[in-house]
Amino acid sequence: MPFVKVNGTHTLECASGLNLMTLLVRSGYELNNACGGRGVCGKCKVRIPNTSESEFSKTEKMFLTPEEQRQGIRLACMVRVRQDLEVETLSREKEYAVLAEGHLPEWATEQSKDPAKSGEYGIAADVGTTTVVCRLIHLETGKTADTAASVNDQKKFGLDVLSRISYEQDHPEFGRKELQDAIVGNLNRLIEEMCRRQELSPESIRRIAISGNCTMVHMLLGADAVPLGKAPFLPVLKGAQRCFAGEIGLEPEGAEMYCIPAVSAYIGGDIVAGAYICGLKKLPGNVLFVDIGTNGEIVLAQDGEMNSCSCAAGPALEGMNIQQGMRGETGAIEDVEIRPDGIHLKVIGGGPAEGICGSGILAGINELLRCGVLRKSGAFVHPDRLPEGDERKKYLQVNPEDGTRSVRLQENPVPVNITQKDIRQVQLAKGAIRSGIEILLENNGLDPSMLDEVMIAGQFGSHLPQEDLTGVGILPEEVRERIHYVGNTALTGAVAALLSEGVRREMEALAKEIGYTELGETPEYEYRLAEWLEFPK
Ligand code: FES
């Protein structure tokens, strides 16, 4: 068996032919394996000194610059270990801001006050694909005693749900168990952390309410998630799920557990929670509720009648599939402004940029469109077409080898660019969401000007200013002044469900009432998607 020496200190024994990413992840090393080893994100970089040129795969040559190849940078998921190796890991754990606040109207919790519950607590959890947020709630008063959050421990199996479903499918003997153990362990750790801080016995926790997308709930409960990854996308679990925490390894084992029901495979309990908390059923007029992420989930309410759809936006808006993309963490460019004196960047945590996150790339594109560097079609103008002395020539780059164009946002200490390929990825993502919105509106006899309000929910959307959302065309220009941010309604919905059986019943009824349009089966979807790839200006 070959041996792998990691960072000059630890030596791991490895089954011959095993994928290096799998070995490192299983051994607990931090690795940015965003696509779970499918070779499409280009993020799982490690350094293997003395790699010869012939060892690089086609995929690696596509993602790695010639300079990186010279330095021996490899994509761990592309390396099969067949002989002894020395490896240097390059990822490190970073600060990641988690959205733990959200709209929570008083009416949603007023049924909760129960003096008999003095000294009893509950956990409301938003189990998201990227982050997990828990609130410790006093059941008598409904008040929040503590909050704890972390990046979802399942990230080592890939950053999006499809990567994790693929992992489960590719490892039928242990994949499902590993995924379940990761999220159960994650929740137990957060619960334990809050109990310790509040000096509470875990036994005082009587109830746990979970809000999550359909895949996360399947994985948490140990149900088969593979059918969620292929047509006809049928969930194994239907309706609300109730069990005792101990049945899945959660602590304390006697706590009653409740998972908010989903509408379909891609409109999960997190969206039902949001629709409930935002009162979509009770609001007059035309209201659009949008949760932007790898999947864009959209609910349209017309005087309380609700229809929904889900669009596969892909991970570009979360900074993935972008050449220098990263999540919204320390070192990521989150805002871009182009002024006469040059490009100004806002970087999370201050300091120089290491890459760019989703909000940064949208802000950058909006600015490039405004300054005429980027055309409506998504193509960069050629610097030769600009007049002599034009400031824009300074940051437009043309690769002498293949003629591809890019914009340089930062020169030092590491150059950070937005490439033509990055722009295409964003166009695909925004086109998917916008065409979903347009089809949902059209199917219900509306046009954008007839919308009274647009609610933006979730972690990612909360960072996107109105002008960027409409500027790049994710949302129609007509609604710019009608956009409201409602925060983490998946979490506040879980709080409401935790506190009241009445709310749980209403959510179950709501999940049945929300209609669902499968965009893949809508004949005009492809046409609409092509139409909305263009930027609006
Ligand atoms: S390319 Fe290796 S994990 Fe994505």
XYZ file of C-alpha atoms and ligand atoms in Angstrom:
541
model
C 0.000 0.000 0.000
C 1.341 3.467 -0.839
C 1.932 6.092 1.869
C 0.949 9.745 1.608
C 2.896 12.254 3.685
C 0.738 15.323 4.339
C 2.215 18.758 5.093
C 5.522 17.139 6.014
C 4.127 15.800 9.276
C 1.445 13.102 9.079
C 1.734 9.943 7.038
C -1.416 8.217 5.802
C -1.658 4.695 4.494
C -3.690 4.583 1.315
C -5.371 1.827 -0.687
C -3.680 1.768 -4.091
C -5.705 3.667 -6.690
C -7.734 5.619 -4.109
C -8.597 9.167 -5.028
C -6.436 11.669 -3.102
C -9.408 13.921 -2.314
C -11.258 11.019 -0.661
C -8.193 10.096 1.385
C -7.643 13.664 2.630
C -11.298 14.365 3.402
C -11.769 11.071 5.260
C -8.632 11.800 7.248
C -10.104 15.122 8.374
C -8.070 17.546 6.227
C -9.634 20.824 5.160
C -10.106 20.735 1.387
C -12.211 22.990 -0.802
C -13.907 20.185 -2.738
C -16.875 22.264 -3.814
C -18.172 19.834 -6.456
C -17.526 16.732 -4.364
C -14.898 15.395 -6.760
C -16.828 15.660 -10.018
C -14.003 17.677 -11.569
C -16.142 20.699 -12.361
C -15.207 23.296 -9.726
C -11.409 23.333 -9.940
C -11.136 24.241 -6.239
C -9.611 21.152 -4.578
C -6.042 22.359 -5.058
C -3.113 20.691 -3.299
C 0.607 20.833 -4.022
C 2.515 17.725 -5.015
C 6.146 18.730 -5.555
C 7.979 17.272 -8.556
C 4.838 16.527 -10.569
C 5.867 15.973 -14.166
C 3.987 17.650 -17.002
C 2.582 14.380 -18.340
C 0.802 13.677 -15.045
C -1.684 16.539 -15.391
C -5.106 15.433 -16.599
C -7.102 17.353 -19.198
C -9.348 18.698 -16.435
C -6.354 19.949 -14.463
C -4.923 21.685 -17.522
C -8.255 23.420 -17.954
C -8.431 24.719 -14.367
C -4.781 25.317 -13.472
C -2.683 28.151 -14.843
C 0.719 27.254 -16.376
C 2.330 28.873 -13.316
C 0.310 26.679 -10.940
C 1.266 23.593 -12.941
C 4.932 24.595 -12.692
C 4.533 24.835 -8.903
C 3.104 21.304 -8.763
C -0.449 22.382 -7.920
C -2.881 19.534 -8.626
C -6.609 18.942 -8.232
C -6.826 16.341 -5.470
C -9.902 14.675 -6.947
C -7.984 14.003 -10.173
C -5.081 12.227 -8.460
C -5.138 8.445 -7.997
C -2.605 7.367 -5.393
C -0.565 4.462 -6.767
C 2.801 5.220 -5.183
C 4.210 7.069 -2.173
C 3.470 10.801 -2.341
C 4.198 14.033 -0.523
C 1.269 16.427 -0.440
C 0.770 19.943 0.837
C -2.808 21.016 1.552
C -3.603 24.610 0.646
C -7.074 25.187 2.124
C -7.608 26.588 5.541
C -10.741 27.100 7.629
C -12.110 30.607 7.122
C -14.574 32.858 8.817
C -17.950 32.485 7.170
C -20.756 34.862 8.061
C -24.021 33.074 8.816
C -27.396 34.775 8.613
C -29.206 33.972 11.861
C -31.796 36.762 11.796
C -35.053 36.823 9.934
C -38.557 38.187 9.822
C -40.618 36.742 12.718
C -43.996 38.422 13.159
C -45.571 38.335 16.601
C -48.636 36.452 15.362
C -46.417 33.502 14.405
C -45.380 32.851 18.008
C -48.280 34.169 20.049
C -49.910 30.738 20.447
C -46.825 29.542 22.269
C -46.949 30.983 25.775
C -47.381 27.998 28.062
C -46.564 28.360 31.785
C -46.415 24.565 32.104
C -43.235 24.692 30.036
C -41.183 26.626 32.582
C -37.619 25.282 32.516
C -38.160 23.492 29.212
C -36.314 24.381 26.036
C -36.475 23.558 22.372
C -34.180 23.796 19.359
C -35.198 25.449 16.101
C -32.753 24.551 13.336
C -32.272 25.743 9.789
C -30.351 22.903 8.158
C -29.107 24.535 4.982
C -26.845 23.026 2.347
C -24.123 25.554 3.181
C -24.770 26.496 6.796
C -26.573 25.158 9.847
C -28.107 27.624 12.305
C -29.715 26.642 15.615
C -31.636 28.671 18.148
C -32.199 27.580 21.717
C -35.739 28.640 22.596
C -37.375 28.865 25.998
C -40.668 27.028 25.455
C -42.597 28.954 28.103
C -41.853 32.426 26.761
C -40.853 31.729 23.163
C -37.716 33.810 23.755
C -34.352 32.995 22.180
C -31.828 31.972 24.846
C -28.894 31.412 22.488
C -27.906 30.941 18.853
C -25.159 28.796 17.341
C -24.161 28.346 13.727
C -21.554 26.696 11.571
C -20.780 25.704 8.021
C -22.588 22.405 7.272
C -20.195 19.541 8.101
C -21.398 17.761 4.959
C -19.378 20.247 2.893
C -16.563 17.701 2.685
C -18.871 15.686 0.407
C -19.390 18.676 -1.911
C -20.891 22.129 -1.569
C -24.159 21.576 -3.419
C -26.913 19.004 -2.990
C -26.188 17.263 -6.295
C -22.566 16.578 -5.289
C -23.764 15.042 -2.027
C -26.445 12.982 -3.745
C -23.725 11.742 -6.151
C -21.577 10.813 -3.149
C -24.430 8.779 -1.690
C -25.034 7.103 -5.034
C -21.348 6.369 -5.689
C -20.790 4.878 -2.223
C -23.836 2.656 -1.673
C -22.262 0.780 1.261
C -21.530 3.732 3.516
C -22.338 7.028 1.721
C -25.773 7.557 3.236
C -24.529 6.768 6.738
C -21.531 9.104 6.402
C -23.742 11.953 5.221
C -26.206 11.366 8.058
C -23.448 11.123 10.667
C -21.968 14.409 9.439
C -25.157 16.433 9.835
C -26.277 14.703 13.049
C -22.821 15.322 14.563
C -23.005 18.939 13.408
C -26.369 19.513 15.124
C -25.271 17.726 18.305
C -22.187 19.933 18.485
C -24.196 23.157 18.119
C -26.793 22.017 20.683
C -24.080 21.030 23.136
C -22.325 24.376 22.617
C -25.489 26.331 23.490
C -26.327 24.139 26.500
C -22.803 24.605 27.834
C -22.948 28.375 27.410
C -26.364 28.606 29.080
C -25.421 26.082 31.790
C -28.384 23.914 30.874
C -28.725 20.179 31.074
C -29.322 18.790 27.552
C -32.263 16.922 29.103
C -34.118 20.244 29.394
C -34.481 20.189 25.598
C -37.869 18.658 24.863
C -38.446 19.446 21.220
C -36.479 20.014 18.011
C -37.967 21.616 14.883
C -36.070 21.312 11.609
C -36.420 23.473 8.544
C -34.409 22.314 5.563
C -34.506 21.616 1.886
C -35.766 18.215 0.848
C -32.275 16.724 0.358
C -31.017 17.898 3.752
C -34.073 16.434 5.514
C -33.633 13.098 3.697
C -29.958 12.985 4.653
C -30.619 13.972 8.261
C -33.232 11.244 8.655
C -31.113 8.686 6.807
C -33.615 8.309 3.951
C -32.562 7.491 0.388
C -31.766 10.856 -1.261
C -30.682 9.390 -4.613
C -34.162 9.705 -6.253
C -33.978 13.466 -5.621
C -31.087 13.715 -8.073
C -32.767 12.216 -11.140
C -36.053 12.582 -13.009
C -38.857 12.355 -11.997
C -37.303 13.768 -8.762
C -39.586 11.986 -6.321
C -38.873 12.319 -2.591
C -38.953 9.130 -0.538
C -40.245 11.098 2.465
C -43.578 12.785 1.998
C -45.254 15.232 4.348
C -44.059 16.341 7.780
C -41.702 13.965 9.577
C -41.972 13.238 13.300
C -39.713 11.013 15.360
C -37.638 10.999 18.538
C -34.181 12.550 18.337
C -32.552 9.338 19.566
C -33.831 7.447 16.509
C -31.296 9.283 14.347
C -28.572 9.768 16.958
C -29.483 13.303 18.016
C -29.224 14.383 21.655
C -31.122 14.360 23.900
C -32.617 11.166 22.593
C -36.026 11.709 24.212
C -36.669 15.062 22.472
C -39.550 15.066 19.999
C -38.392 15.951 16.532
C -40.387 17.608 13.784
C -39.345 18.337 10.171
C -41.396 20.900 8.250
C -42.900 19.265 5.120
C -41.792 19.987 1.552
C -43.927 20.807 -1.482
C -41.728 18.839 -3.887
C -38.144 17.628 -4.261
C -36.951 21.183 -4.891
C -39.398 23.286 -2.881
C -38.461 22.147 0.601
C -39.625 22.705 4.148
C -37.362 25.766 4.331
C -39.476 27.460 1.646
C -42.748 26.349 3.275
C -41.416 27.884 6.508
C -40.653 31.131 4.654
C -44.054 31.218 2.942
C -45.712 30.732 6.339
C -43.650 33.344 8.171
C -44.126 35.923 5.411
C -47.876 35.305 5.558
C -48.117 34.686 1.797
C -51.500 33.040 2.215
C -52.933 36.053 4.007
C -51.405 38.916 2.020
C -53.546 40.774 -0.514
C -52.188 41.458 -4.003
C -49.377 39.844 -5.969
C -46.333 38.904 -3.925
C -43.207 37.110 -5.094
C -41.029 35.259 -2.577
C -37.555 34.384 -3.879
C -34.750 32.430 -2.232
C -31.633 32.788 -4.379
C -28.917 30.149 -4.215
C -27.654 27.142 -6.147
C -31.342 26.553 -6.632
C -33.555 29.567 -7.040
C -36.838 28.827 -5.280
C -39.751 31.057 -6.174
C -43.272 31.266 -4.749
C -45.875 33.549 -6.299
C -48.885 34.446 -4.158
C -51.946 36.053 -5.773
C -54.361 37.093 -3.064
C -53.210 34.073 -1.078
C -53.238 31.530 -3.903
C -49.719 30.161 -4.226
C -47.674 28.628 -7.016
C -43.992 27.790 -7.009
C -41.088 26.682 -9.141
C -37.436 25.915 -8.640
C -34.630 26.784 -11.061
C -31.251 25.105 -11.238
C -29.164 28.271 -11.146
C -25.916 26.412 -10.509
C -23.320 27.540 -8.007
C -21.980 30.633 -9.849
C -24.010 33.067 -7.745
C -22.400 31.542 -4.657
C -18.925 32.118 -6.093
C -18.394 28.616 -7.483
C -17.603 27.745 -11.136
C -15.980 31.163 -11.207
C -12.248 31.118 -11.954
C -11.303 32.957 -8.774
C -14.619 32.440 -7.060
C -14.979 31.726 -3.373
C -17.757 31.764 -0.824
C -18.606 34.924 1.093
C -15.771 34.504 3.572
C -12.675 36.400 4.667
C -10.670 37.567 1.660
C -13.585 37.594 -0.800
C -14.437 40.702 -2.817
C -18.055 41.478 -1.928
C -18.511 44.804 -3.680
C -16.988 46.573 -6.662
C -17.209 50.207 -7.640
C -15.654 51.748 -10.733
C -14.834 55.427 -10.303
C -12.887 57.793 -12.558
C -9.764 57.126 -10.465
C -9.996 53.336 -10.840
C -11.608 50.221 -9.400
C -12.506 50.217 -5.701
C -13.078 46.928 -3.920
C -14.753 45.982 -0.661
C -13.164 42.836 0.732
C -14.683 40.759 3.548
C -12.498 41.146 6.634
C -10.541 44.020 5.020
C -7.089 43.449 3.545
C -6.215 42.336 0.032
C -8.563 40.106 -1.956
C -7.948 36.395 -2.502
C -10.917 35.901 -4.799
C -14.459 37.023 -5.432
C -17.782 35.841 -4.000
C -21.229 35.892 -5.600
C -22.261 39.362 -4.453
C -18.881 40.698 -5.623
C -19.230 39.255 -9.079
C -22.766 40.618 -9.460
C -21.658 44.065 -8.289
C -18.674 43.862 -10.664
C -20.859 42.920 -13.628
C -23.323 45.688 -12.835
C -20.473 48.217 -12.790
C -18.908 46.856 -15.991
C -22.277 47.157 -17.736
C -22.704 50.694 -16.436
C -19.262 51.738 -17.679
C -19.739 50.142 -21.085
C -16.933 47.596 -20.593
C -19.418 44.752 -20.872
C -22.026 44.519 -23.598
C -25.630 43.443 -23.134
C -24.701 40.156 -24.825
C -22.185 39.420 -22.059
C -19.090 40.037 -24.235
C -16.311 42.378 -23.107
C -15.565 45.245 -25.483
C -12.163 44.939 -27.164
C -9.653 47.432 -25.709
C -8.582 48.353 -29.271
C -12.079 49.711 -29.871
C -11.696 52.208 -27.041
C -10.233 55.650 -27.757
C -6.626 56.406 -26.842
C -6.268 57.419 -23.179
C -9.578 55.810 -22.171
C -9.334 54.774 -18.485
C -11.087 51.473 -19.182
C -8.095 50.237 -21.181
C -6.199 50.014 -17.893
C -8.131 47.085 -16.524
C -9.292 45.282 -19.680
C -6.892 42.427 -20.414
C -6.460 40.332 -23.539
C -4.707 36.991 -23.198
C -1.994 37.018 -25.910
C -2.182 33.217 -26.266
C -5.872 32.719 -26.983
C -7.282 36.254 -27.274
C -9.732 35.790 -24.375
C -10.653 38.967 -22.514
C -10.962 39.623 -18.820
C -11.088 42.491 -16.359
C -8.397 42.834 -13.715
C -9.882 43.898 -10.393
C -6.708 43.639 -8.335
C -3.071 43.429 -9.345
C -1.280 42.565 -6.069
C -0.561 40.529 -4.006
C -2.504 38.093 -6.209
C -4.135 39.180 -9.444
C -7.932 38.812 -9.298
C -9.821 38.831 -12.588
C -13.354 38.470 -13.887
C -13.098 36.363 -17.022
C -15.380 35.977 -20.004
C -16.148 32.441 -18.807
C -17.183 33.808 -15.396
C -19.602 36.176 -17.094
C -21.142 33.254 -19.004
C -21.637 31.304 -15.773
C -23.433 34.253 -14.179
C -25.566 34.669 -17.307
C -26.655 31.029 -17.054
C -27.509 31.412 -13.370
C -29.384 34.664 -13.680
C -31.095 33.465 -16.878
C -32.370 30.370 -15.042
C -33.854 32.388 -12.168
C -35.288 35.146 -14.329
C -36.915 32.747 -16.785
C -38.434 30.862 -13.827
C -39.911 34.127 -12.544
C -41.219 35.124 -15.970
C -42.828 31.724 -16.598
C -44.455 31.685 -13.171
C -45.836 35.182 -13.768
C -47.033 34.384 -17.293
C -48.666 31.118 -16.260
C -50.654 33.093 -13.735
C -51.619 35.931 -16.058
C -49.238 38.535 -14.619
C -46.390 40.711 -15.806
C -43.653 42.150 -13.565
C -45.311 45.569 -13.290
C -48.266 43.891 -11.545
C -46.146 42.673 -8.621
C -46.859 44.540 -5.389
C -43.897 43.190 -3.463
C -40.834 40.986 -3.918
C -39.455 39.303 -0.798
C -35.846 38.146 -0.874
C -35.128 35.383 1.618
C -32.003 33.514 2.608
C -28.330 34.029 3.259
C -27.154 34.785 -0.250
C -29.920 37.163 -1.324
C -29.499 39.223 1.837
C -26.115 40.422 0.520
C -27.411 41.542 -2.861
C -28.430 45.196 -3.129
C -31.600 46.014 -5.079
C -29.597 47.761 -7.816
C -27.463 44.656 -8.478
C -30.465 42.312 -8.463
C -32.217 44.406 -11.096
C -29.025 45.742 -12.727
C -27.906 42.319 -13.938
C -31.483 41.238 -14.622
C -32.106 38.590 -11.952
C -35.202 40.610 -11.090
C -37.177 42.915 -13.392
C -36.325 46.620 -13.226
C -39.985 47.443 -12.472
C -39.782 45.874 -9.001
C -36.610 47.627 -7.789
C -38.438 49.796 -5.249
C -40.673 46.923 -4.155
C -37.893 44.582 -3.017
C -37.784 43.699 0.687
C -35.308 41.493 2.513
C -36.867 39.048 4.942
C -33.675 37.328 6.159
C -33.475 33.742 7.324
C -37.159 32.832 7.289
C -36.268 29.128 7.217
C -34.973 29.595 10.768
C -37.761 31.835 12.026
C -40.264 29.394 10.489
C -38.612 26.611 12.491
C -39.012 28.740 15.642
C -42.742 29.140 14.960
C -43.125 25.398 14.255
C -41.237 24.564 17.442
C -43.577 26.610 19.572
C -46.976 25.542 18.378
C -48.763 22.418 17.191
C -51.269 24.783 15.532
C -48.480 26.306 13.422
C -47.199 22.848 12.492
C -50.667 21.916 11.228
C -50.939 25.173 9.267
C -47.557 24.520 7.649
C -48.661 21.016 6.682
C -51.788 22.455 5.058
C -49.686 25.141 3.353
C -47.287 22.580 1.841
C -50.288 20.875 0.234
C -51.759 24.155 -1.002
C -48.681 25.536 -2.762
C -48.848 24.532 -6.420
C -45.664 23.483 -8.208
C -44.570 24.016 -11.808
C -41.822 21.701 -13.059
C -39.889 24.055 -15.333
C -38.170 21.178 -17.143
C -41.581 20.098 -18.411
C -42.578 23.610 -19.502
C -42.198 23.800 -23.311
C -41.167 27.474 -23.438
C -38.536 27.184 -20.692
C -35.556 26.655 -23.034
C -36.648 29.560 -25.185
C -37.150 31.797 -22.164
C -33.783 30.800 -20.732
C -32.016 31.779 -23.961
C -33.911 35.078 -23.975
C -32.893 35.988 -20.417
C -29.211 35.210 -20.834
C -28.767 38.790 -22.032
C -28.156 41.574 -19.562
C -30.740 44.338 -19.429
C -28.568 47.265 -20.506
S -12.685 19.719 -9.119
Fe -12.023 18.521 -7.443
S -13.598 18.758 -6.007
Fe -14.266 19.951 -7.669
